[in-house]
Amino acid sequence: MKANLSQFNFIFLGISAAIPTFALGIPFGLWLLSAGVSKETFGLITVSSLIVALNLLWSPFINNIKIPILHKLLGLRRSWLLLSQVSLSILLFTLSILDPLQNITLIVLIACLIYFFSSVQDIALDAYRVEYDKFSSPENLSTIYQLGYKIGAFLVGAQVYSLIGEDNWGFVYFYLAFLMLILPFFTLISKKVDELKEKLTRIGLSCGDCVLEGDSGKTTVELKQFGGRFGKDTDGSDINDDGISHKKEGGLKMEVSYETLKNGTSKVYAKLV
């Protein structure tokens, strides 16, 4: 595998994706149970993980809403990455100062928010990795990203398990919050990508939102050229000239193929047809 320096930021982005999942995994259960939270209550808390499965509800907003100031500086993908990473760090730090028996309701709320911002991070990161093709091949990035994810899940996990003790759960989550606070640095130094809609804009095209349903499949989006004419002509007839159909019979479309991998990430491919 031929690698270059522009790829290795994905090691740290992979670590960033792994930490929230790990933080609310086995260590979270051990912490609550050791503090005296009942198994029934803990079982109800784990239901909050279903928030990740609902990410299709807010993914259209993450893929379209531009965060003021940050979008101009970082672009769409990195601005959402930065926001999610900083939010996760704050939430993990908040966990570190709470007592499960005294603040169980607040802890459940924070767990829900961690799952939410973790899914926001995953949405932005998946799109960023696909659009990073200008600097590296998707195969290389997938391998390096998986390496980072495993480092986050296993090496960071090994450090955390070595820290676990009867009275130092606060320090464990403070340590995870500290790691999460460092990782935005690698988002800031990562390269700005040409996002799909920006690429289309450069050649005078625009498209609507693309809805992806299920774990894999294909969908087609109609493209329109800027400068097309719509509305009523002088004789009252309808005008629906997209600027393309007269150049290519049936108009121009973009075919989007997508596939969900075993680790929960996605591959997305787009081509003009």
Tab-separated table of C-alpha atoms in Angstrom:
chain	number	residue	atom	x	y	z
A	1	MET	CA	0.000	0.000	0.000
A	2	LYS	CA	1.454	3.308	-1.091
A	3	ALA	CA	0.973	5.885	1.643
A	4	ASN	CA	1.655	9.607	2.024
A	5	LEU	CA	1.595	12.024	4.908
A	6	SER	CA	-1.817	13.423	3.990
A	7	GLN	CA	-3.374	10.078	4.927
A	8	PHE	CA	-2.174	9.718	8.502
A	9	ASN	CA	-4.612	12.239	9.947
A	10	PHE	CA	-7.146	9.431	9.516
A	11	ILE	CA	-5.394	7.409	12.205
A	12	PHE	CA	-6.356	10.097	14.707
A	13	LEU	CA	-9.799	10.571	13.186
A	14	GLY	CA	-10.307	6.829	13.603
A	15	ILE	CA	-9.293	7.121	17.268
A	16	SER	CA	-11.772	9.983	17.630
A	17	ALA	CA	-14.569	7.781	16.254
A	18	ALA	CA	-13.725	4.929	18.650
A	19	ILE	CA	-13.502	6.833	21.952
A	20	PRO	CA	-17.219	7.702	22.437
A	21	THR	CA	-18.273	4.115	21.674
A	22	PHE	CA	-15.690	2.789	24.107
A	23	ALA	CA	-16.598	5.352	26.791
A	24	LEU	CA	-20.213	4.163	26.845
A	25	GLY	CA	-19.299	0.496	26.530
A	26	ILE	CA	-17.949	-1.854	29.208
A	27	PRO	CA	-16.326	0.893	31.369
A	28	PHE	CA	-19.660	2.744	31.563
A	29	GLY	CA	-21.455	-0.379	32.780
A	30	LEU	CA	-18.743	-1.204	35.312
A	31	TRP	CA	-18.828	2.346	36.665
A	32	LEU	CA	-22.601	2.418	37.176
A	33	LEU	CA	-22.842	-1.081	38.638
A	34	SER	CA	-19.893	-0.512	40.998
A	35	ALA	CA	-21.596	2.683	42.195
A	36	GLY	CA	-24.690	0.714	43.160
A	37	VAL	CA	-26.976	1.420	40.195
A	38	SER	CA	-29.374	-1.516	39.800
A	39	LYS	CA	-29.130	-3.806	36.777
A	40	GLU	CA	-32.695	-2.909	35.840
A	41	THR	CA	-31.840	0.788	35.740
A	42	PHE	CA	-28.655	0.111	33.807
A	43	GLY	CA	-30.643	-1.938	31.294
A	44	LEU	CA	-32.921	1.033	30.681
A	45	ILE	CA	-29.915	3.327	30.251
A	46	THR	CA	-28.475	1.128	27.490
A	47	VAL	CA	-31.627	1.806	25.450
A	48	SER	CA	-30.165	5.277	24.825
A	49	SER	CA	-27.751	3.645	22.364
A	50	LEU	CA	-30.696	3.378	19.943
A	51	ILE	CA	-30.110	7.066	19.206
A	52	VAL	CA	-27.290	6.023	16.860
A	53	ALA	CA	-29.781	4.042	14.755
A	54	LEU	CA	-31.834	7.222	14.276
A	55	ASN	CA	-29.010	9.174	12.635
A	56	LEU	CA	-30.868	9.106	9.310
A	57	LEU	CA	-33.204	11.694	10.840
A	58	TRP	CA	-30.517	14.332	11.229
A	59	SER	CA	-27.993	13.285	8.564
A	60	PRO	CA	-29.683	15.543	5.934
A	61	PHE	CA	-29.126	18.520	8.238
A	62	ILE	CA	-25.479	17.581	8.899
A	63	ASN	CA	-24.907	17.273	5.151
A	64	ASN	CA	-26.461	20.647	4.327
A	65	ILE	CA	-26.423	23.098	7.246
A	66	LYS	CA	-23.379	25.368	7.262
A	67	ILE	CA	-22.106	26.321	10.708
A	68	PRO	CA	-21.437	30.087	10.781
A	69	ILE	CA	-17.756	31.092	10.713
A	70	LEU	CA	-16.535	27.484	11.001
A	71	HIS	CA	-17.816	26.618	7.526
A	72	LYS	CA	-15.783	29.402	5.919
A	73	LEU	CA	-12.663	28.323	7.795
A	74	LEU	CA	-12.944	24.529	7.596
A	75	GLY	CA	-15.632	23.570	5.103
A	76	LEU	CA	-18.814	21.619	5.769
A	77	ARG	CA	-17.316	18.294	6.900
A	78	ARG	CA	-14.518	19.490	9.163
A	79	SER	CA	-16.724	22.130	10.815
A	80	TRP	CA	-19.179	19.418	11.933
A	81	LEU	CA	-16.273	17.180	12.943
A	82	LEU	CA	-14.805	19.925	15.118
A	83	LEU	CA	-18.140	20.751	16.728
A	84	SER	CA	-18.860	17.097	17.541
A	85	GLN	CA	-15.359	16.454	18.938
A	86	VAL	CA	-15.411	19.489	21.246
A	87	SER	CA	-18.956	18.644	22.377
A	88	LEU	CA	-17.945	15.050	23.139
A	89	SER	CA	-14.975	16.246	25.166
A	90	ILE	CA	-17.211	18.540	27.253
A	91	LEU	CA	-19.762	15.767	27.799
A	92	LEU	CA	-17.117	13.235	28.862
A	93	PHE	CA	-15.636	15.764	31.275
A	94	THR	CA	-19.103	16.355	32.737
A	95	LEU	CA	-19.456	12.597	33.306
A	96	SER	CA	-16.183	12.625	35.235
A	97	ILE	CA	-17.573	14.925	37.939
A	98	LEU	CA	-20.974	13.264	38.455
A	99	ASP	CA	-22.072	10.749	41.082
A	100	PRO	CA	-24.223	7.991	39.469
A	101	LEU	CA	-26.426	7.585	42.541
A	102	GLN	CA	-27.049	11.314	42.946
A	103	ASN	CA	-27.240	12.295	39.275
A	104	ILE	CA	-28.502	9.238	37.393
A	105	THR	CA	-31.057	11.240	35.359
A	106	LEU	CA	-28.398	13.724	34.259
A	107	ILE	CA	-26.034	10.872	33.405
A	108	VAL	CA	-28.712	9.286	31.184
A	109	LEU	CA	-29.194	12.629	29.409
A	110	ILE	CA	-25.444	13.022	28.888
A	111	ALA	CA	-25.194	9.460	27.566
A	112	CYS	CA	-27.917	10.284	25.016
A	113	LEU	CA	-26.032	13.426	23.971
A	114	ILE	CA	-22.784	11.472	23.638
A	115	TYR	CA	-24.504	8.974	21.343
A	116	PHE	CA	-25.999	11.860	19.362
A	117	PHE	CA	-22.722	13.753	18.843
A	118	SER	CA	-20.933	10.477	18.156
A	119	SER	CA	-23.375	9.825	15.305
A	120	VAL	CA	-22.869	13.408	14.059
A	121	GLN	CA	-19.130	12.777	14.041
A	122	ASP	CA	-19.606	9.505	12.132
A	123	ILE	CA	-21.821	11.173	9.500
A	124	ALA	CA	-19.327	13.976	8.903
A	125	LEU	CA	-16.348	11.637	8.986
A	126	ASP	CA	-17.829	9.155	6.508
A	127	ALA	CA	-18.566	11.953	4.035
A	128	TYR	CA	-15.146	13.527	4.603
A	129	ARG	CA	-13.384	10.226	3.931
A	130	VAL	CA	-15.293	9.718	0.668
A	131	GLU	CA	-14.518	13.255	-0.509
A	132	TYR	CA	-10.830	12.964	0.427
A	133	ASP	CA	-10.232	11.111	-2.863
A	134	LYS	CA	-8.320	14.118	-4.205
A	135	PHE	CA	-5.478	13.335	-1.789
A	136	SER	CA	-5.633	9.551	-1.373
A	137	SER	CA	-7.361	6.444	-2.675
A	138	PRO	CA	-10.455	5.227	-0.769
A	139	GLU	CA	-8.799	1.821	-0.179
A	140	ASN	CA	-5.785	3.381	1.563
A	141	LEU	CA	-7.948	5.667	3.668
A	142	SER	CA	-10.216	2.816	4.740
A	143	THR	CA	-7.214	0.778	5.909
A	144	ILE	CA	-5.633	3.679	7.795
A	145	TYR	CA	-8.959	4.694	9.336
A	146	GLN	CA	-9.528	1.126	10.562
A	147	LEU	CA	-6.040	1.150	12.069
A	148	GLY	CA	-6.907	4.326	13.977
A	149	TYR	CA	-10.223	2.880	15.125
A	150	LYS	CA	-8.502	-0.227	16.474
A	151	ILE	CA	-5.906	1.909	18.266
A	152	GLY	CA	-8.752	3.830	19.876
A	153	ALA	CA	-10.661	0.695	20.804
A	154	PHE	CA	-7.775	-1.485	22.020
A	155	LEU	CA	-4.699	0.564	22.978
A	156	VAL	CA	-6.643	3.428	24.548
A	157	GLY	CA	-8.920	0.791	26.065
A	158	ALA	CA	-5.954	-1.017	27.574
A	159	GLN	CA	-4.809	2.242	29.170
A	160	VAL	CA	-8.254	2.868	30.599
A	161	TYR	CA	-8.557	-0.635	32.060
A	162	SER	CA	-5.170	-0.152	33.728
A	163	LEU	CA	-6.541	3.020	35.375
A	164	ILE	CA	-9.799	1.507	36.600
A	165	GLY	CA	-10.017	1.260	40.355
A	166	GLU	CA	-12.640	1.482	43.043
A	167	ASP	CA	-12.466	5.244	43.506
A	168	ASN	CA	-10.967	6.681	40.322
A	169	TRP	CA	-13.815	6.526	37.804
A	170	GLY	CA	-13.776	10.315	37.645
A	171	PHE	CA	-10.168	10.242	36.491
A	172	VAL	CA	-10.973	7.591	33.851
A	173	TYR	CA	-13.565	9.809	32.190
A	174	PHE	CA	-11.389	12.888	32.666
A	175	TYR	CA	-8.639	11.041	30.765
A	176	LEU	CA	-11.035	10.180	27.915
A	177	ALA	CA	-12.245	13.801	27.836
A	178	PHE	CA	-8.634	15.003	27.655
A	179	LEU	CA	-7.886	12.681	24.715
A	180	MET	CA	-11.043	13.858	22.969
A	181	LEU	CA	-9.962	17.478	23.461
A	182	ILE	CA	-6.591	16.851	21.771
A	183	LEU	CA	-8.064	15.211	18.656
A	184	PRO	CA	-9.687	18.375	17.183
A	185	PHE	CA	-6.126	19.538	16.467
A	186	PHE	CA	-5.893	16.845	13.791
A	187	THR	CA	-9.223	17.969	12.343
A	188	LEU	CA	-7.871	21.506	12.102
A	189	ILE	CA	-4.682	20.465	10.286
A	190	SER	CA	-6.465	18.059	7.921
A	191	LYS	CA	-6.911	19.181	4.342
A	192	LYS	CA	-10.085	20.870	3.170
A	193	VAL	CA	-11.906	18.679	0.658
A	194	ASP	CA	-13.888	19.541	-2.440
A	195	GLU	CA	-17.339	18.499	-1.314
A	196	LEU	CA	-19.608	16.838	-3.850
A	197	LYS	CA	-21.954	19.775	-4.341
A	198	GLU	CA	-18.977	22.124	-4.672
A	199	LYS	CA	-17.505	19.881	-7.383
A	200	LEU	CA	-20.792	20.007	-9.278
A	201	THR	CA	-21.007	23.777	-8.855
A	202	ARG	CA	-17.584	24.203	-10.473
A	203	ILE	CA	-18.902	22.696	-13.701
A	204	GLY	CA	-22.176	24.608	-13.500
A	205	LEU	CA	-24.373	21.869	-12.073
A	206	SER	CA	-26.574	21.557	-9.021
A	207	CYS	CA	-28.592	18.744	-7.483
A	208	GLY	CA	-31.128	18.133	-4.748
A	209	ASP	CA	-30.666	16.045	-1.626
A	210	CYS	CA	-29.967	12.342	-2.042
A	211	VAL	CA	-31.813	10.004	0.351
A	212	LEU	CA	-30.058	6.704	1.118
A	213	GLU	CA	-32.247	3.984	2.604
A	214	GLY	CA	-31.151	0.601	3.919
A	215	ASP	CA	-27.657	-0.778	4.406
A	216	SER	CA	-26.749	-0.746	0.708
A	217	GLY	CA	-28.145	0.069	-2.688
A	218	LYS	CA	-28.289	2.641	-5.470
A	219	THR	CA	-30.270	5.788	-6.092
A	220	THR	CA	-30.345	8.393	-8.826
A	221	VAL	CA	-30.508	12.169	-8.505
A	222	GLU	CA	-31.423	14.510	-11.352
A	223	LEU	CA	-28.906	17.255	-12.042
A	224	LYS	CA	-29.768	20.763	-13.162
A	225	GLN	CA	-27.502	23.300	-14.798
A	226	PHE	CA	-27.363	26.835	-13.506
A	227	GLY	CA	-28.911	29.182	-16.054
A	228	GLY	CA	-31.783	26.863	-16.952
A	229	ARG	CA	-35.145	28.522	-17.615
A	230	PHE	CA	-38.288	27.750	-15.631
A	231	GLY	CA	-41.720	29.349	-15.400
A	232	LYS	CA	-43.969	30.820	-18.093
A	233	ASP	CA	-43.013	31.858	-21.622
A	234	THR	CA	-44.413	34.988	-23.273
A	235	ASP	CA	-47.144	32.928	-24.921
A	236	GLY	CA	-48.207	31.453	-21.576
A	237	SER	CA	-46.656	28.031	-22.153
A	238	ASP	CA	-44.643	26.356	-19.421
A	239	ILE	CA	-40.835	26.522	-19.574
A	240	ASN	CA	-38.912	23.717	-17.946
A	241	ASP	CA	-35.460	23.930	-19.494
A	242	ASP	CA	-32.794	22.468	-17.212
A	243	GLY	CA	-30.067	23.418	-19.670
A	244	ILE	CA	-29.074	19.777	-20.029
A	245	SER	CA	-31.856	17.811	-21.656
A	246	HIS	CA	-31.288	19.394	-25.038
A	247	LYS	CA	-27.633	18.297	-24.825
A	248	LYS	CA	-28.274	14.765	-23.571
A	249	GLU	CA	-31.482	12.916	-24.218
A	250	GLY	CA	-33.295	12.277	-20.956
A	251	GLY	CA	-31.149	14.814	-19.120
A	252	LEU	CA	-28.119	14.228	-16.917
A	253	LYS	CA	-28.298	12.250	-13.693
A	254	MET	CA	-25.966	11.266	-10.876
A	255	GLU	CA	-26.000	7.652	-9.738
A	256	VAL	CA	-25.090	7.160	-6.084
A	257	SER	CA	-24.096	3.713	-4.795
A	258	TYR	CA	-23.624	3.058	-1.085
A	259	GLU	CA	-22.621	0.187	1.156
A	260	THR	CA	-22.532	-0.144	4.947
A	261	LEU	CA	-19.429	-1.960	6.199
A	262	LYS	CA	-19.243	-4.362	9.147
A	263	ASN	CA	-17.760	-1.679	11.415
A	264	GLY	CA	-20.762	0.590	10.843
A	265	THR	CA	-19.024	3.013	8.462
A	266	SER	CA	-20.174	3.541	4.886
A	267	LYS	CA	-18.726	3.671	1.399
A	268	VAL	CA	-20.426	6.018	-1.044
A	269	TYR	CA	-19.667	6.307	-4.766
A	270	ALA	CA	-21.155	8.801	-7.213
A	271	LYS	CA	-20.937	9.017	-11.000
A	272	LEU	CA	-22.660	10.966	-13.753
A	273	VAL	CA	-24.868	8.892	-16.053
